[in-house]
Short mmCIF file of C-alpha atoms in Angstrom, two decimals:
data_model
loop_
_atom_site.label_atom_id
_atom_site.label_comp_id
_atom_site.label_asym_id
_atom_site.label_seq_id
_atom_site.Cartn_x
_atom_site.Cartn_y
_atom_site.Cartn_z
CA UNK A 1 -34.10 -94.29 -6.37
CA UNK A 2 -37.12 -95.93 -5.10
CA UNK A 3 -37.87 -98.43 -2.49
CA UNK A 4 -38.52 -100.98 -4.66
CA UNK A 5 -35.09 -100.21 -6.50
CA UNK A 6 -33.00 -100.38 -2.88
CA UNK A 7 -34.29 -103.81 -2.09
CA UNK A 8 -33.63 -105.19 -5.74
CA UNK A 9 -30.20 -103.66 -5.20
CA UNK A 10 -29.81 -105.25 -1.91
CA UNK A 11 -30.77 -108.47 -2.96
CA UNK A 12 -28.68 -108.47 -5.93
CA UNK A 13 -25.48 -107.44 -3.45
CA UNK A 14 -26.01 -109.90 -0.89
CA UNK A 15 -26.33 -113.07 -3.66
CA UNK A 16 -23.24 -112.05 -4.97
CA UNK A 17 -21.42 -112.06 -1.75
CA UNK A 18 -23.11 -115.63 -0.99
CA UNK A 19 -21.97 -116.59 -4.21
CA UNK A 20 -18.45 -115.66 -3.65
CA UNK A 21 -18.29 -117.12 0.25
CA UNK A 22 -20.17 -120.15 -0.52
CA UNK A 23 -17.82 -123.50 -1.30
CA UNK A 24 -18.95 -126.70 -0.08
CA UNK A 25 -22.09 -127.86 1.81
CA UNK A 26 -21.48 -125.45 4.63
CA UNK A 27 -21.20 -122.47 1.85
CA UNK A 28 -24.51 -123.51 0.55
CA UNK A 29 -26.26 -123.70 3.73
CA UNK A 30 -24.65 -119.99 4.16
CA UNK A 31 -25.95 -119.17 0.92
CA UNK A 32 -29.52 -120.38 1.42
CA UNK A 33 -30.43 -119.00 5.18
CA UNK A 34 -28.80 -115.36 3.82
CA UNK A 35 -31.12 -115.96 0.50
CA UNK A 36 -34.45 -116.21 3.17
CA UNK A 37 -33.49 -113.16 5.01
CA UNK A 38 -33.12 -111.13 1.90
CA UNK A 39 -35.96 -112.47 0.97
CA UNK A 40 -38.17 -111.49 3.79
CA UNK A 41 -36.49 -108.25 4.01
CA UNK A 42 -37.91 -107.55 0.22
CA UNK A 43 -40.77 -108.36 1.41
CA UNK A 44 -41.00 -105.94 4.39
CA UNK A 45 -39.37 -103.29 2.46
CA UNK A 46 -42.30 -103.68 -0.52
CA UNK A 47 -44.81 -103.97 1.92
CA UNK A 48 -43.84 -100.65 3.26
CA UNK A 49 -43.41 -99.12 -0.44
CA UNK A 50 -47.51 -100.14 -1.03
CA UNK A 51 -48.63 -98.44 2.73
CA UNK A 52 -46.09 -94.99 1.42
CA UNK A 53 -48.21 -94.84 -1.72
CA UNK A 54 -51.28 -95.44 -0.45
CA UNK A 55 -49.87 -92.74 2.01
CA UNK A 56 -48.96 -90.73 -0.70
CA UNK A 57 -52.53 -91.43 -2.81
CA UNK A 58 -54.63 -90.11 0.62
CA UNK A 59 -52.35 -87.12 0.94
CA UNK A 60 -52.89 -85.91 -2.72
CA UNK A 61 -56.39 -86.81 -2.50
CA UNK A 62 -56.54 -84.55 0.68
CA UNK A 63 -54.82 -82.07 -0.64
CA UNK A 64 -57.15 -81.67 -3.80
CA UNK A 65 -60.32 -81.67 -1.44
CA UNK A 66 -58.76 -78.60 0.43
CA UNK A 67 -57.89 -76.84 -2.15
CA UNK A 68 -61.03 -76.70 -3.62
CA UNK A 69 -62.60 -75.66 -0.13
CA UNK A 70 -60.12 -73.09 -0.43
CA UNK A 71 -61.45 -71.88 -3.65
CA UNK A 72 -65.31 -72.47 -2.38
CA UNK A 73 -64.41 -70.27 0.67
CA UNK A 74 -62.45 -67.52 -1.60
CA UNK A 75 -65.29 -67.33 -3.92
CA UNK A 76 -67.80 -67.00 -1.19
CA UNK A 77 -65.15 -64.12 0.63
CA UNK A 78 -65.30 -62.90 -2.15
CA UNK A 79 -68.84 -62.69 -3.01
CA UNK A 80 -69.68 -61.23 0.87
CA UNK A 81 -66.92 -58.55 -0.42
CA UNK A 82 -68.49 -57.37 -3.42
CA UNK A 83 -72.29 -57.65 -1.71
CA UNK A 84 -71.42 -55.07 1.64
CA UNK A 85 -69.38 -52.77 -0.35
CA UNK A 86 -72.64 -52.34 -2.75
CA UNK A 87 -74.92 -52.42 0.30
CA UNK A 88 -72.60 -49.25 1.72
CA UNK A 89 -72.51 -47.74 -1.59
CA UNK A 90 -76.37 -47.57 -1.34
CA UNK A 91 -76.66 -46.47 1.83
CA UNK A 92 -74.45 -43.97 1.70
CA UNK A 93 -76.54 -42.62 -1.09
CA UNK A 94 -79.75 -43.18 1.19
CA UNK A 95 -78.68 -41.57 4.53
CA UNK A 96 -81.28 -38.73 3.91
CA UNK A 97 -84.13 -38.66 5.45
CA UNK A 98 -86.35 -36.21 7.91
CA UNK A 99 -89.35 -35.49 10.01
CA UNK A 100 -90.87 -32.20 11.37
CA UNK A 101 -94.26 -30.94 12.88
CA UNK A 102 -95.43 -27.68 13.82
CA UNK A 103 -95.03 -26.60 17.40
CA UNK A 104 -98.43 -24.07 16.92
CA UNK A 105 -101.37 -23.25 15.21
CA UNK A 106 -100.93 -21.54 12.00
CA UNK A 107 -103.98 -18.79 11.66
CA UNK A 108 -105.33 -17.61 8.52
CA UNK A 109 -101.95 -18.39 6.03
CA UNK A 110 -102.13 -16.20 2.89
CA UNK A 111 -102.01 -17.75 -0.30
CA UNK A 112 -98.36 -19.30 -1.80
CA UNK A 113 -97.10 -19.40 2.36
CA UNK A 114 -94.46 -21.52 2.95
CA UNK A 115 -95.16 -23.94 5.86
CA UNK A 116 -92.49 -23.84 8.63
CA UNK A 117 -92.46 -27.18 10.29
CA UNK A 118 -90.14 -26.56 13.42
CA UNK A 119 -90.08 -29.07 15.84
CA UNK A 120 -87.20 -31.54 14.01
CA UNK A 121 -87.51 -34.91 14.97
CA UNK A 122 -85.37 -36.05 12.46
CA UNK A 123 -82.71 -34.89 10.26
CA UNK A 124 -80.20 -37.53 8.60
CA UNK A 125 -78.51 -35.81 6.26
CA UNK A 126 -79.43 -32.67 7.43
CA UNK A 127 -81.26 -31.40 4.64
CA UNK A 128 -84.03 -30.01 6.31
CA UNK A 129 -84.30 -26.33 7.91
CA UNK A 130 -86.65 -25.87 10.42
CA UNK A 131 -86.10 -21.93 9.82
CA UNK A 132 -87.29 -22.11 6.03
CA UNK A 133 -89.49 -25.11 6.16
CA UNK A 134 -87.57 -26.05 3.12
CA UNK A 135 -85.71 -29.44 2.36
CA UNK A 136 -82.89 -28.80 0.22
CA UNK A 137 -81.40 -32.26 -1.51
CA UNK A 138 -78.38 -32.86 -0.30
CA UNK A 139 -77.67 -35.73 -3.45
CA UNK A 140 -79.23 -36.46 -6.78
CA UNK A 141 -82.07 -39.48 -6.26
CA UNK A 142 -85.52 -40.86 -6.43
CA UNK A 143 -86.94 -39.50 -2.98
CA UNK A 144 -90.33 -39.69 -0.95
CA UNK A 145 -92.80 -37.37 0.55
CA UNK A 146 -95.40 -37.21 2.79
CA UNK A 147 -96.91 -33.87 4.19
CA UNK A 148 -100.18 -34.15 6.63
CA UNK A 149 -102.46 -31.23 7.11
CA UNK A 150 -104.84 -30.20 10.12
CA UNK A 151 -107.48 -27.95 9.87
CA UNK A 152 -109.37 -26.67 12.38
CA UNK A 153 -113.57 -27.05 12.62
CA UNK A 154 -115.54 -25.05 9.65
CA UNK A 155 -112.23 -24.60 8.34
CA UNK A 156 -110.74 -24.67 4.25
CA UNK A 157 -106.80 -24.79 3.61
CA UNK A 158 -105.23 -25.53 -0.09
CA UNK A 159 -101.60 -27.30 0.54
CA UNK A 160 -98.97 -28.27 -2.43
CA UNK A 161 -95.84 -29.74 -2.26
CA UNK A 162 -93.65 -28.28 -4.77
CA UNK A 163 -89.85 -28.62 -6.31
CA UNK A 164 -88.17 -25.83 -7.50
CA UNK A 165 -91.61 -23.48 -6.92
CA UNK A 166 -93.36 -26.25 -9.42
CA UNK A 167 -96.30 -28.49 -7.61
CA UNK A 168 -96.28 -32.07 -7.80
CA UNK A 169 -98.76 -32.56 -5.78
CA UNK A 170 -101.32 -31.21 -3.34
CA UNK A 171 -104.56 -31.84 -1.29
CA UNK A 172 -107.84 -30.24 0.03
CA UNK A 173 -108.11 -30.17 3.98
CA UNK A 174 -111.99 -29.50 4.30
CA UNK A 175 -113.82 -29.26 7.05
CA UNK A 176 -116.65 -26.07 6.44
CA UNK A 177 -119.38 -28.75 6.00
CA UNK A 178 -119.19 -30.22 9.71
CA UNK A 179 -117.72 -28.93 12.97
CA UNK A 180 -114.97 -30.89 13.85
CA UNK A 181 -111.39 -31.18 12.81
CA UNK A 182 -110.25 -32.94 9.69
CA UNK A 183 -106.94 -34.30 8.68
CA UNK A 184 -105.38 -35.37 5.01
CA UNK A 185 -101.99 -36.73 4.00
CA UNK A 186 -100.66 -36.13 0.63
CA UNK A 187 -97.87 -38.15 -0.67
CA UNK A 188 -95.55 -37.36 -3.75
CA UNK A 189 -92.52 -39.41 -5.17
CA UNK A 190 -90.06 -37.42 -6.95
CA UNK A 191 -86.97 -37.64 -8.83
CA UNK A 192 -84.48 -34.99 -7.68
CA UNK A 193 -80.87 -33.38 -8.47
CA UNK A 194 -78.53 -32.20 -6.24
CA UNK A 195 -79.43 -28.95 -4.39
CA UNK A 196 -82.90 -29.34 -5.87
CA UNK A 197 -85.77 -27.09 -3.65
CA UNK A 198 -88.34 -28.85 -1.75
CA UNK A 199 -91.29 -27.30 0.08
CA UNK A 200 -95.09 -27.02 1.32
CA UNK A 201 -97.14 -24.28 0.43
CA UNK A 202 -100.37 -22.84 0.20
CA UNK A 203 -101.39 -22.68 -2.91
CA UNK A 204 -101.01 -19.12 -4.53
CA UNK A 205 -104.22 -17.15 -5.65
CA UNK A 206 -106.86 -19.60 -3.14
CA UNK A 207 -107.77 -17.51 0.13
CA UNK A 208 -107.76 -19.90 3.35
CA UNK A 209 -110.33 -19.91 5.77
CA UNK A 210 -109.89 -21.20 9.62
CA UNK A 211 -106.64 -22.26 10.52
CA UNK A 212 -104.15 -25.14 10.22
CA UNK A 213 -103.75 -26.94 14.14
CA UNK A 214 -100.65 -28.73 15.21
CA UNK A 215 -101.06 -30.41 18.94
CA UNK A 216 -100.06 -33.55 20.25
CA UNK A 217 -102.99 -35.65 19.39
CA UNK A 218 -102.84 -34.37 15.76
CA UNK A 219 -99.58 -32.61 14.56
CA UNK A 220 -99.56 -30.67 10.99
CA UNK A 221 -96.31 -32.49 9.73
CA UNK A 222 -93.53 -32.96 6.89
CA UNK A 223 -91.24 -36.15 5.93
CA UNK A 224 -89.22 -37.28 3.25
CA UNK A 225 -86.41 -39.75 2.35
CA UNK A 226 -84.12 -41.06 0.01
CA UNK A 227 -84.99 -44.41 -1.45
CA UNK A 228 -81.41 -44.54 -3.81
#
């Protein structure tokens, strides 16, 4: 039962007691002053049932606004979620990467010599061996590398990067037409699978003439990394 039904009750109850004790003038006058009160009190009573459901209209209103910032704040959770457990995903796949120079000169390398870069400077992932000069792929992916070649004055050295013995790429350090030293980068992208062989050579059947220099103002070096 409502508020509204209480004080129609009420009312109803008290004008049928007034009816029954009021005989005479002085039952009327009874009668009348207990009519007023009831009547005021209705009046309280549904002034208080409009300010409840007004009450009541704010709190559902309220509630409906927080639950959908609940469900703005979930979605957004669990959007976050979804977005670092692909970001650690990928670089979990991508923690490979390495850089190593030589720590001396290398003098007259015979053709198909594998270049030994020892001084590691970095290893993530450990896939390079600074005994071998090979980088072995620790996990299937599209990777990057650079390899940079020094060559002493009046000097001629043939370098290839190859996987798996094949060459993918290589570059002419040249320096017999002047007398200084000479530098050159190559660069090769490749697309390896797991425990795939990665190394820099000389290239088989070219003699080299002078040598290849590693120092500190202009290191022979080798790098790669995973880009996913």
């Amino acid at each position: 039962m409502g508020p509204r039904d209480i004080a129609a009750t009420l009312f109803c109850v008290f004008i049928s007691v007034a009816i029954a004790r009021g005989s005479g003038e002085a039952g009327s006058h009874q009668s009348e002053d207990l009519t007023g009160r009831l009547l005021m009190t209705i009046q309280k009573l549904e002034g208080r049932v409009r300010e409840l459901e007004a009450a009541a209209i704010q709190e559902r209103k309220e509630a409906s606004e927080m639950r959908a910032e609940i469900h703005a704040l979930s979605e957004k959770c669990d959007s976050q979620i979804h977005e670092h457990v692909g970001l650690t995903k990928r670089q979990g796949s991508t923690h490979n990467a390495f850089y190593a120079y030589m720590n001396n000169n290398l003098q007259y390398p015979h053709p198909d010599t594998t270049f030994v870069f020892d001084n590691i400077r970095t290893n993530v992932g450990s896939g390079y061996s600074n005994t071998s000069g090979v980088f072995t792929a620790p996990h299937a992916g599209t990777y990057v590398f650079t390899w940079t070649i020094t060559v002493d004055s009046n000097s001629y050295v043939f370098s290839e990067l190859t996987v798996n013995s094949v060459a993918l790429g290589n570059v002419i350090t040249d320096s017999q037409q002047n007398s200084e030293y000479h530098m050159t980068t190559g660069v090769v992208v490749a697309q390896l699978n797991n425990g795939d062989i990665v190394r820099v050579r000389s290239r088989p059947g070219i003699n080299i003439h002078g040598s290849i220099l590693s120092a500190g103002s202009h290191r022979s070096s080798f790098s790669g990394w995973q880009l996913y």
